[in-house]
Coordinates of C-alpha atoms (C1' of nucleotides) in Angstrom, one line a residue:
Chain A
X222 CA -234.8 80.1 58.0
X223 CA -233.4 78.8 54.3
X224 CA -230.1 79.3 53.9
X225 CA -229.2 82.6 51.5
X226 CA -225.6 81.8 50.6
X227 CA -225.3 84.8 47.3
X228 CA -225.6 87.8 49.1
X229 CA -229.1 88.8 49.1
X230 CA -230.2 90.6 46.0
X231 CA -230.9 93.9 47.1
X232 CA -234.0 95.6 45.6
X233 CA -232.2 97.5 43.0
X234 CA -232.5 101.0 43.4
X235 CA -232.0 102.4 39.9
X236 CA -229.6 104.7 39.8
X237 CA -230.7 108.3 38.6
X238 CA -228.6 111.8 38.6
X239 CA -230.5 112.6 41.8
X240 CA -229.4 109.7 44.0
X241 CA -225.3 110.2 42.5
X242 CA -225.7 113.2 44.0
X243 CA -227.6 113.5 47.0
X244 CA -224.5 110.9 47.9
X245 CA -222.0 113.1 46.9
X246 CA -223.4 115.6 48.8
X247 CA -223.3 112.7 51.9
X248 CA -219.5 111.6 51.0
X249 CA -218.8 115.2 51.6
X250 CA -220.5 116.1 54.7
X251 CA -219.1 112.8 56.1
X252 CA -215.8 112.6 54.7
X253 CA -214.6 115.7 53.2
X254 CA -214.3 116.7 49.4
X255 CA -211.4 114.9 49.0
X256 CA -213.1 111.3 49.3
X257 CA -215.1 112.5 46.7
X258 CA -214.0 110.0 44.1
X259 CA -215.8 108.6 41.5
X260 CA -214.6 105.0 42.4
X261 CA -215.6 105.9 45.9
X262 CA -218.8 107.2 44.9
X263 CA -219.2 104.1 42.6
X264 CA -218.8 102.0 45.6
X265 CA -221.2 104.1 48.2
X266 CA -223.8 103.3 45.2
X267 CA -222.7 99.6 45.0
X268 CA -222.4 100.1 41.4
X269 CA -218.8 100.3 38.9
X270 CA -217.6 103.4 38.5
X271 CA -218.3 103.8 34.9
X272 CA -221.6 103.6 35.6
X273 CA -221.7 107.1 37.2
X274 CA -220.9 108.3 33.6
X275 CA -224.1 107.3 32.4
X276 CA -226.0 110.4 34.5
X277 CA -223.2 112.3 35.2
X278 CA -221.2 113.8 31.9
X279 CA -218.1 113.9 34.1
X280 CA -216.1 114.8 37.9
X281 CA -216.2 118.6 36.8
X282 CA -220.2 118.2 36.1
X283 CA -221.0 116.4 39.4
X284 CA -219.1 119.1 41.6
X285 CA -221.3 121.2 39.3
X286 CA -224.3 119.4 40.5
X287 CA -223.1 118.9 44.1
X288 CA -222.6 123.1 44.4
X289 CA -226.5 123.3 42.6
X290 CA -227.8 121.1 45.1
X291 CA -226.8 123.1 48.4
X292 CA -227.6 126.4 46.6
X293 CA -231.0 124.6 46.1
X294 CA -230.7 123.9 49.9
X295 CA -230.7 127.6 50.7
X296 CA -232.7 128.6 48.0
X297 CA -235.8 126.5 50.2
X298 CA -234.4 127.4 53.5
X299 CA -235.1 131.3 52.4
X300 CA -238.0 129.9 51.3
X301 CA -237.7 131.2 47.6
X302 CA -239.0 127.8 46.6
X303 CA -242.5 128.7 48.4
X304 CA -245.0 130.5 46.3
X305 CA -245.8 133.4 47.6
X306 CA -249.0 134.2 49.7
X307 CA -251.4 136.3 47.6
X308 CA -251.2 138.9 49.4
X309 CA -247.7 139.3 50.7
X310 CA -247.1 140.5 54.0
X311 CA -245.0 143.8 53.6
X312 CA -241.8 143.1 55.1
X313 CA -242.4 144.3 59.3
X314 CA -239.1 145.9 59.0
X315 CA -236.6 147.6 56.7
X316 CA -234.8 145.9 53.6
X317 CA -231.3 145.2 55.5
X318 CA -232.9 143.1 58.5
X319 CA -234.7 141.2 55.9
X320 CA -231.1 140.9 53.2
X321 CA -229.2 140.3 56.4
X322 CA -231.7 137.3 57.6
X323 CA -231.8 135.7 54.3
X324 CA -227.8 135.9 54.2
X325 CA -227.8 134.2 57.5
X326 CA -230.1 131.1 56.8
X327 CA -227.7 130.9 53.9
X328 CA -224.6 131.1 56.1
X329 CA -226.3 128.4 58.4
X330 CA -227.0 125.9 55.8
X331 CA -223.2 126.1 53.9
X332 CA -222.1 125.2 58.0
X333 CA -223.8 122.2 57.4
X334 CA -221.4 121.2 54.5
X335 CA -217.9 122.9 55.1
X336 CA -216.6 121.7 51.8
X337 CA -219.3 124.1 49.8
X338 CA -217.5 127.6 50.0
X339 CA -214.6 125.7 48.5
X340 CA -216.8 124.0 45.9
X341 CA -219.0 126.4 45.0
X342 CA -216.2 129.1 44.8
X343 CA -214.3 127.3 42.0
X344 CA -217.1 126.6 40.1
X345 CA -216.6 128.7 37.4
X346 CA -220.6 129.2 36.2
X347 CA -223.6 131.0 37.7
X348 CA -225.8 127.9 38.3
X349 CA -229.5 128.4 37.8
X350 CA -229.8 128.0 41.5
X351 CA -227.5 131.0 42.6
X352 CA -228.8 133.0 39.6
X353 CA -232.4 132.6 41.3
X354 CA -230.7 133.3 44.8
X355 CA -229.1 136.6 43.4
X356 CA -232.1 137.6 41.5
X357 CA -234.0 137.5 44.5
X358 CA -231.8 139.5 46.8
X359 CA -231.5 142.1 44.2
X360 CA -235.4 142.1 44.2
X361 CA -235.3 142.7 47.6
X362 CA -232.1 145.3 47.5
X363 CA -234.5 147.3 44.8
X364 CA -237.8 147.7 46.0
X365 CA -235.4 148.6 49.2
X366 CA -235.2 151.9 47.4
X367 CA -231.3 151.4 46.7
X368 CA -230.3 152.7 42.8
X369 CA -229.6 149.9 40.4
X370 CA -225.7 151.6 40.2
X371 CA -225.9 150.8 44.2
X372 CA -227.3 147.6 44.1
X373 CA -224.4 146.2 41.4
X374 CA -221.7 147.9 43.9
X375 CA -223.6 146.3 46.8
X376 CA -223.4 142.7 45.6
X377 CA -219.8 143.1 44.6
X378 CA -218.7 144.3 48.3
X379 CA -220.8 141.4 50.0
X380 CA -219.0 139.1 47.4
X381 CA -219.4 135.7 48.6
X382 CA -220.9 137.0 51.8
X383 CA -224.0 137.0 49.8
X384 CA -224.1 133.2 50.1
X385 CA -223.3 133.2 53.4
X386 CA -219.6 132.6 53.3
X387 CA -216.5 133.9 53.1
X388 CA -213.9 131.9 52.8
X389 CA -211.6 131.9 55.0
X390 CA -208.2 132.9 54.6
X391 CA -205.8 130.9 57.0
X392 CA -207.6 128.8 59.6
X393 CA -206.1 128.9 62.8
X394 CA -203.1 126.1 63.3
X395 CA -204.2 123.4 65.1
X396 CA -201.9 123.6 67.4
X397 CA -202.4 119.7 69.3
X398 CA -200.9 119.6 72.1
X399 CA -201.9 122.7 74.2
X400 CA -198.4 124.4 74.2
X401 CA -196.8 123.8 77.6
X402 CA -195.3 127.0 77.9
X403 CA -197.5 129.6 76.2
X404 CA -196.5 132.3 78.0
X405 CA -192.8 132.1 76.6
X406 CA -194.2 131.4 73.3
X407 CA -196.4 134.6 73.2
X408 CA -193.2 136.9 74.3
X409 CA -191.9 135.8 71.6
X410 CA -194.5 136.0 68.9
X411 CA -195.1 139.7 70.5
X412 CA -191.7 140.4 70.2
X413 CA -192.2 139.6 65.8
X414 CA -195.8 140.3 65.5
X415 CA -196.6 143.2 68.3
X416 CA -199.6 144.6 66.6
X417 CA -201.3 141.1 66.0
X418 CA -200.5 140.2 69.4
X419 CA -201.9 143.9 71.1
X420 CA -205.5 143.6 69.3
X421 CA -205.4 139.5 69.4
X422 CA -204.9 139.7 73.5
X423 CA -207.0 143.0 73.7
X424 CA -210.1 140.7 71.8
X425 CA -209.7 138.2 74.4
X426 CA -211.0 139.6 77.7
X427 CA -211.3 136.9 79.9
X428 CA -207.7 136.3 80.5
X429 CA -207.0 133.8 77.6
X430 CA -203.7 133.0 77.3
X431 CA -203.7 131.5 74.0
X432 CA -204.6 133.6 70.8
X433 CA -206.1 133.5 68.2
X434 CA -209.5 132.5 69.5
X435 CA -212.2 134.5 67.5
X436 CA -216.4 133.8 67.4
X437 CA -216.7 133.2 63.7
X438 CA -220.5 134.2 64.1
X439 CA -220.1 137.5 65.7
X440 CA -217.0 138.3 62.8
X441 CA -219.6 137.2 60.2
X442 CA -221.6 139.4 61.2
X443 CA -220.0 142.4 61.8
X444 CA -218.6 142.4 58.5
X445 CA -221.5 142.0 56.7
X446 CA -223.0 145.2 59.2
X447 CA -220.6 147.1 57.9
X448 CA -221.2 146.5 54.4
X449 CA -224.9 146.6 55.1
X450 CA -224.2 150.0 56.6
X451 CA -222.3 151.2 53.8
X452 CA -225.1 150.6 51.5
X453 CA -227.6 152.1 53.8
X454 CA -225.4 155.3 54.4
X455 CA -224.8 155.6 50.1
X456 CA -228.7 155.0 49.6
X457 CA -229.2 158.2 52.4
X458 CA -227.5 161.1 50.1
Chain B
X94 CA -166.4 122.8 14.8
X95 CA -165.8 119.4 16.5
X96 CA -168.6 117.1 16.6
X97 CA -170.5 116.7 20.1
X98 CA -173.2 113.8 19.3
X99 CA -173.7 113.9 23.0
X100 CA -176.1 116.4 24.2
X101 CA -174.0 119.1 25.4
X102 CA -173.6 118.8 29.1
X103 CA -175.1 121.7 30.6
X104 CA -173.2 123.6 33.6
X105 CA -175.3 121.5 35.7
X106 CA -177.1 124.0 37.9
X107 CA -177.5 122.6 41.5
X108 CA -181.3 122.2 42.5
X109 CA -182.3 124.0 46.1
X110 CA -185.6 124.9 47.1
X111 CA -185.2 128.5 46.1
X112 CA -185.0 127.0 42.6
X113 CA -187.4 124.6 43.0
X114 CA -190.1 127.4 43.8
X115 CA -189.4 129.5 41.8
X116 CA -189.5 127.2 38.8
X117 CA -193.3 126.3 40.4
X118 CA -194.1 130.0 40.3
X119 CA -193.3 130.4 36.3
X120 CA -195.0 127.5 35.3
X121 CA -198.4 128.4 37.5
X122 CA -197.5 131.7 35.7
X123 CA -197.6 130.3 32.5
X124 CA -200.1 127.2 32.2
X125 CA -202.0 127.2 35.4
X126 CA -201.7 126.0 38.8
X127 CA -202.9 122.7 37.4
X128 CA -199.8 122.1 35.0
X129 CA -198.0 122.1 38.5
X130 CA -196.7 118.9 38.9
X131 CA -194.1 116.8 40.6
X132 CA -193.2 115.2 37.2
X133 CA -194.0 118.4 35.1
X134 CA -191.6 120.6 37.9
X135 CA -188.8 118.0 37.7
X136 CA -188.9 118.2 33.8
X137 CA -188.6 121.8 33.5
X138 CA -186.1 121.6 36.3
X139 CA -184.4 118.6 33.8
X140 CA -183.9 116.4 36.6
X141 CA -186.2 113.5 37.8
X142 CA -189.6 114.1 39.6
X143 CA -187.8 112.1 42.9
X144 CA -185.1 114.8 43.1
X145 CA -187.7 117.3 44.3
X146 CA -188.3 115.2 47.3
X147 CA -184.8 116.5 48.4
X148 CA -185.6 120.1 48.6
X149 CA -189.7 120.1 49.4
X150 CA -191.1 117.4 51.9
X151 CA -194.2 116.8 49.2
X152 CA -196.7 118.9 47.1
X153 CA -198.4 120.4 49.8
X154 CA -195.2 122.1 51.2
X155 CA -194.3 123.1 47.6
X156 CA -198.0 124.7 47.5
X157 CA -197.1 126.5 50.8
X158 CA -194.2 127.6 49.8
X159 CA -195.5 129.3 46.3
X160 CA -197.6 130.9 48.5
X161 CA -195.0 132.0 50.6
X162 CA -193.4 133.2 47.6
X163 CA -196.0 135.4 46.4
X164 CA -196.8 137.2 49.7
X165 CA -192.9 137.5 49.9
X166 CA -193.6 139.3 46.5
X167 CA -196.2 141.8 48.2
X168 CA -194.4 142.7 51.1
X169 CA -191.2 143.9 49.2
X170 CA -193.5 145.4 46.8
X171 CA -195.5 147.2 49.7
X172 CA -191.7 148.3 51.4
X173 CA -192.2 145.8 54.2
X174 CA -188.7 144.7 53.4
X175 CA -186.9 147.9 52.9
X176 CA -185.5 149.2 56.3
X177 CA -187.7 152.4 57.1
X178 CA -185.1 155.5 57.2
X179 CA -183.9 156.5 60.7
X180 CA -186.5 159.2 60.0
X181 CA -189.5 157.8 58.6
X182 CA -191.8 161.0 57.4
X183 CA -195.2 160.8 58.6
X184 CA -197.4 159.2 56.0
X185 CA -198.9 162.3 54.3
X186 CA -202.6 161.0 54.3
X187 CA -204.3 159.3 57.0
X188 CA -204.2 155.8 57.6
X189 CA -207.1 155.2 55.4
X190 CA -205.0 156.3 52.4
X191 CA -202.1 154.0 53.2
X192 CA -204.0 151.1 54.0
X193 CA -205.4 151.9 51.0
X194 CA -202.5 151.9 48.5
X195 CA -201.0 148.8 50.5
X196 CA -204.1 146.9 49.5
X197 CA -204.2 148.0 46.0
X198 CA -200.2 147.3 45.8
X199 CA -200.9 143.8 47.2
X200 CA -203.5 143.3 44.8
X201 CA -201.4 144.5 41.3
X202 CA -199.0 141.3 42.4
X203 CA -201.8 138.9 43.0
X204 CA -203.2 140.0 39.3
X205 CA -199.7 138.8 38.4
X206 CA -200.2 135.2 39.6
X207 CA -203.8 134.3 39.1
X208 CA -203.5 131.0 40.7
X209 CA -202.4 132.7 44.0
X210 CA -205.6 133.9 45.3
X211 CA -206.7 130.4 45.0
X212 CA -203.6 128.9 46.4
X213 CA -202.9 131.3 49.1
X214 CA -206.4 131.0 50.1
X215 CA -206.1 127.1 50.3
X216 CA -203.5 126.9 52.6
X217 CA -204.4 126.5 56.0
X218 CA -201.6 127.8 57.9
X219 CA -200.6 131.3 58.4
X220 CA -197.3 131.4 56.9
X221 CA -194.8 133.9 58.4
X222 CA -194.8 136.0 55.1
X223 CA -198.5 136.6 55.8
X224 CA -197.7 137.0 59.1
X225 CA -195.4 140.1 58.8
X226 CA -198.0 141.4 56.5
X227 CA -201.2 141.3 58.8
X228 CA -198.7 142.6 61.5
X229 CA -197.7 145.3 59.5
X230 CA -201.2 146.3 58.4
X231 CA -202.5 146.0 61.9
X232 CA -199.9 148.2 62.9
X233 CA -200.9 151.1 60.2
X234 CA -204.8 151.0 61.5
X235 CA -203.6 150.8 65.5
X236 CA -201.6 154.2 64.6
X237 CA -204.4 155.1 62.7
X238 CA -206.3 155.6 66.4
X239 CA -208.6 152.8 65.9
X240 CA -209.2 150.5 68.6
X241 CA -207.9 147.4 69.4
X242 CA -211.2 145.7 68.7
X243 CA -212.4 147.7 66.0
X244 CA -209.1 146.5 64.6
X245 CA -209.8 143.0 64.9
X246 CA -213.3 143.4 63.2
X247 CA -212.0 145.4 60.4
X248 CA -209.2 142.7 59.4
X249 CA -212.7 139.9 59.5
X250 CA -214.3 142.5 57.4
X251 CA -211.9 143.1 55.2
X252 CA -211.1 138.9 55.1
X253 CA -208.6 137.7 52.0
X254 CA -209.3 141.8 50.4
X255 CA -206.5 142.6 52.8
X256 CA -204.2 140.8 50.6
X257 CA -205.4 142.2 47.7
X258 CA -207.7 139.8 46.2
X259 CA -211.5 138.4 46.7
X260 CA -212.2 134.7 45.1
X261 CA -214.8 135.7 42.9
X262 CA -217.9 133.5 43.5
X263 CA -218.6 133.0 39.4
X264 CA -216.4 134.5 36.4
X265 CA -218.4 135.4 33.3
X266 CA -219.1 132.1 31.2
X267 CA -217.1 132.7 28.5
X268 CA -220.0 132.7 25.8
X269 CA -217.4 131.9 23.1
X270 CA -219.4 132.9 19.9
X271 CA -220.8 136.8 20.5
X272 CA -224.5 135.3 20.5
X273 CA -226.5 136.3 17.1
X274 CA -229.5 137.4 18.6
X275 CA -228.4 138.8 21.9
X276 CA -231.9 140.8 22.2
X277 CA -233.7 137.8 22.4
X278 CA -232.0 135.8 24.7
X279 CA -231.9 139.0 26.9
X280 CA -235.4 139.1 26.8
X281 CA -235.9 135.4 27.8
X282 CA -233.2 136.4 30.7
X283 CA -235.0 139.4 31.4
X284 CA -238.2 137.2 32.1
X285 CA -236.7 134.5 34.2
X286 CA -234.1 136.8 36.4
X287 CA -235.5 140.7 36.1
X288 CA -233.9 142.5 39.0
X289 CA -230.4 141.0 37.8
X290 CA -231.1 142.5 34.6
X291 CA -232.5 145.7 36.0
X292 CA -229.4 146.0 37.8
X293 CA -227.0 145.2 35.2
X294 CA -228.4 147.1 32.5
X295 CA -228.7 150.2 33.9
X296 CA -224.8 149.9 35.0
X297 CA -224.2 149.8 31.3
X298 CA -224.9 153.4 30.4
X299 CA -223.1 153.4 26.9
X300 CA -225.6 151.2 25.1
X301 CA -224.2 147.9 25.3
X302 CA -226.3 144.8 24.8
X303 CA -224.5 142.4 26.5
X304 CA -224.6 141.6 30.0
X305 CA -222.3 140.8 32.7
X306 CA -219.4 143.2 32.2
X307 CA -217.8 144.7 35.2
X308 CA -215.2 146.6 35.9
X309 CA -213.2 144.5 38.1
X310 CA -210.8 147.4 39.3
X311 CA -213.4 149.3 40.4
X312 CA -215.8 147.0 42.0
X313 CA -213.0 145.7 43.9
X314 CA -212.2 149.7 45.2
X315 CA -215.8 150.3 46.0
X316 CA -215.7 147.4 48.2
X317 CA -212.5 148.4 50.1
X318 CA -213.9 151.3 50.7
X319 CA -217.3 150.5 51.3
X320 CA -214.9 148.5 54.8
X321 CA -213.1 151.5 54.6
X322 CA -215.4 153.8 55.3
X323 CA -217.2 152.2 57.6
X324 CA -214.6 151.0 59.8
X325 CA -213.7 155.2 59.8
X326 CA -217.2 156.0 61.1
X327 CA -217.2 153.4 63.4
X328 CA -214.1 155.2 65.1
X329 CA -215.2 158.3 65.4
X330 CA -218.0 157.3 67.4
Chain C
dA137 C1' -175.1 114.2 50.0
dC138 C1' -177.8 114.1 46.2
dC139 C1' -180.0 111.9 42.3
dT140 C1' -182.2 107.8 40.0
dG141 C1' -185.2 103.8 38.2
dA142 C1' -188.8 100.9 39.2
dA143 C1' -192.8 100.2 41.6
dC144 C1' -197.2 101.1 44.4
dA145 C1' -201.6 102.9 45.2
dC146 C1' -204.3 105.9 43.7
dC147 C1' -206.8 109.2 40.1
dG148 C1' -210.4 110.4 35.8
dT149 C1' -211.7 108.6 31.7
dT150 C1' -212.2 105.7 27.1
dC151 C1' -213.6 101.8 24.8
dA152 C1' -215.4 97.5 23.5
dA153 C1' -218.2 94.4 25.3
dG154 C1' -222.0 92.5 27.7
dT155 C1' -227.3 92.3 29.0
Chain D
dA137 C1' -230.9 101.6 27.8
dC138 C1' -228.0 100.8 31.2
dC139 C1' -224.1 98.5 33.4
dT140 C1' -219.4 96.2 33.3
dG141 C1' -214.3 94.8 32.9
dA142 C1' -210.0 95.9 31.2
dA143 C1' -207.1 99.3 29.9
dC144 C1' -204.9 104.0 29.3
dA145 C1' -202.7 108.1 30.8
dC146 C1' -202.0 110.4 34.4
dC147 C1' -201.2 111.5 39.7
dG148 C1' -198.1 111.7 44.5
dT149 C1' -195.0 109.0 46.9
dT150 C1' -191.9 104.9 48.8
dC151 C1' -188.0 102.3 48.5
dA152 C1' -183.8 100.3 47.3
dA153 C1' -180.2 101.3 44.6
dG154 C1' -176.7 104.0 42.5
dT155 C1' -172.8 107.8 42.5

DNA sequence: ACCTGAACACCGTTCAAGT
DNA sequence: ACCTGAACACCGTTCAAGT
């Protein structure tokens, strides 16, 4: 084998707007927002930072880009991306199962990157991507038979819902070790919080002693039942 | 008048971390939540951006404790502070109603302090201000007859509404110049994204050719009560 | 004890220069 | 045209030193 002593010359991928951000996108899922740097980007692309600038205007623009591209995720996972069949299937059942589907495959894809909510919350402009998204569910929320006055109430109460969010308010302490004495604890947090503490222990059946233990899923999607609900009742009178 | 070439020694107010907050809070107020710096704080504070270090542990504890501050704010505004009289009347609506007005108080504070929603929301530790505010409100729907669980759902539905605020997915881009030839851009819209424009148009009833204009206040009210309501029917079952 | 100055390890971004 | 190196104006924070 001959000797190589320069590091071997990779092949040169050129760098386009589509490869800054699909890694962008990867620095995040792997590493959290926060190590979303341009210098560290710069260096997951092998390239100077500077560089970046020439297919990305700026930071603000490639979180811009980075929200567009998981919108775009959910966009094809609802498949709004596929044309659609000639002929259409009618929808087997009502409106809400198919609004509450789509919301879901949208909820499952923004679980694959935790740091979207956050992202695509501050941006501060409907992206073509969500503009298609929102477009489409208020097709499907109108030929659902709902009033146009309904429909712009509807997508107000789902909120961020509609992407399959909601951002969360306060995530549960960590907590590390797991508390020695809980019991003691709890007396005490009953004796300053008894409400939270009553429907907190009455959620937890199976003899939990440690609160604050919910099924994100199942709150999900209760809330967006009851909102769904709402509608439905409204649309009835 | 004698002449004092020195600048005038002023009474040399001590700093604490009341003051130290506080400041925080009137210059989020004022410029943002991004003109919140160590070294920005410490000038306005006229001391030297290492002093803070005495009174907060770093940024992220003064982030906590703004949004300490601000709930603070809420509960005194919402009476949680004020010591109930020995005879507290029974609240003359249902619960529905007070829940109600303690939302809508909670959320006239957060409209004071636009960076708190954001803040508040970032912060991933229920702080004990927060705390005595859940309780509390848990407290007003348990009396209300509701059921533990029901209870627990409703707070998930209602998520970071309870506090009087929902991170709005997109604001409005701003447009800057009122757009010449609205109608045909409109059009062009219309073509690309027609149920939003369906929607939207028809909840301008006065003739307005622009788009996009909501009234916040009220959107925000359907939702609560859209929960609300739901969570009522849900009882009475 | 409280406050300071200088320094460190980071940021995003500009600019002139290379090819 | 695309990429680079050095520099600028910021960050939050550490540390040794002052009083």
């Amino acid at each position: 084998m001959a000797a190589q002593p320069d590091a071997e010359p990779r092949p040169r991928v050129p760098l386009t707007k589509q490869r800054v951000l699909r890694t962008a996108v990867r620095i995040a899922d792997a590493r959290g927002i926060t190590a979303v740097t341009m210098r560290n980007l710069a260096q997951e692309l092998e390239v100077e930072a500077m560089s970046l600038y020439h297919h990305v205007p700026g930071k603000d623009q490639l979180l811009d880009g980075m929200a567009e591209a998981v919108v775009t995720e959910i966009n094809t996972a609802v498949g709004l991306d596929a044309t659609p069949p000639a002929d259409p299937p009618p929808p087997a059942d009502g409106w809400k199962a198919v609004v509450r589907g789509r919301i879901l495959a949208a909820r499952e894809v923004m679980l694959n990157h935790p740091w979207a909510p956050g992202v695509v919350g501050s941006r501060s402009t409907m992206t073509p991507a969500a503009m298609r998204y929102f477009d489409a569910l208020t097709g499907q929320l109108l030929s659902g038979g709902l009033s146009p006055d309904l429909v712009h109430h509807g997508l107000h109460a789902l909120g961020s819902r509609a992407l399959g969010f909601t951002l969360e308010l306060f995530q549960a302490a960590d907590g590390g070790a797991p508390d020695p004495d809980a019991a003691e604890m709890m007396q005490q947090l009953a004796q300053q919080f008894p409400n939270v503490v009553a429907v907190l222990s009455a959620a937890s059946h199976d003899g939990e002693t440690t609160l604050g233990w919910c099924d994100d899923q199942a709150e999900f999607e209760f809330g967006l039942d009851l909102v769904l609900d709402g509608l439905e009742r409204l649309a009835a009178r």
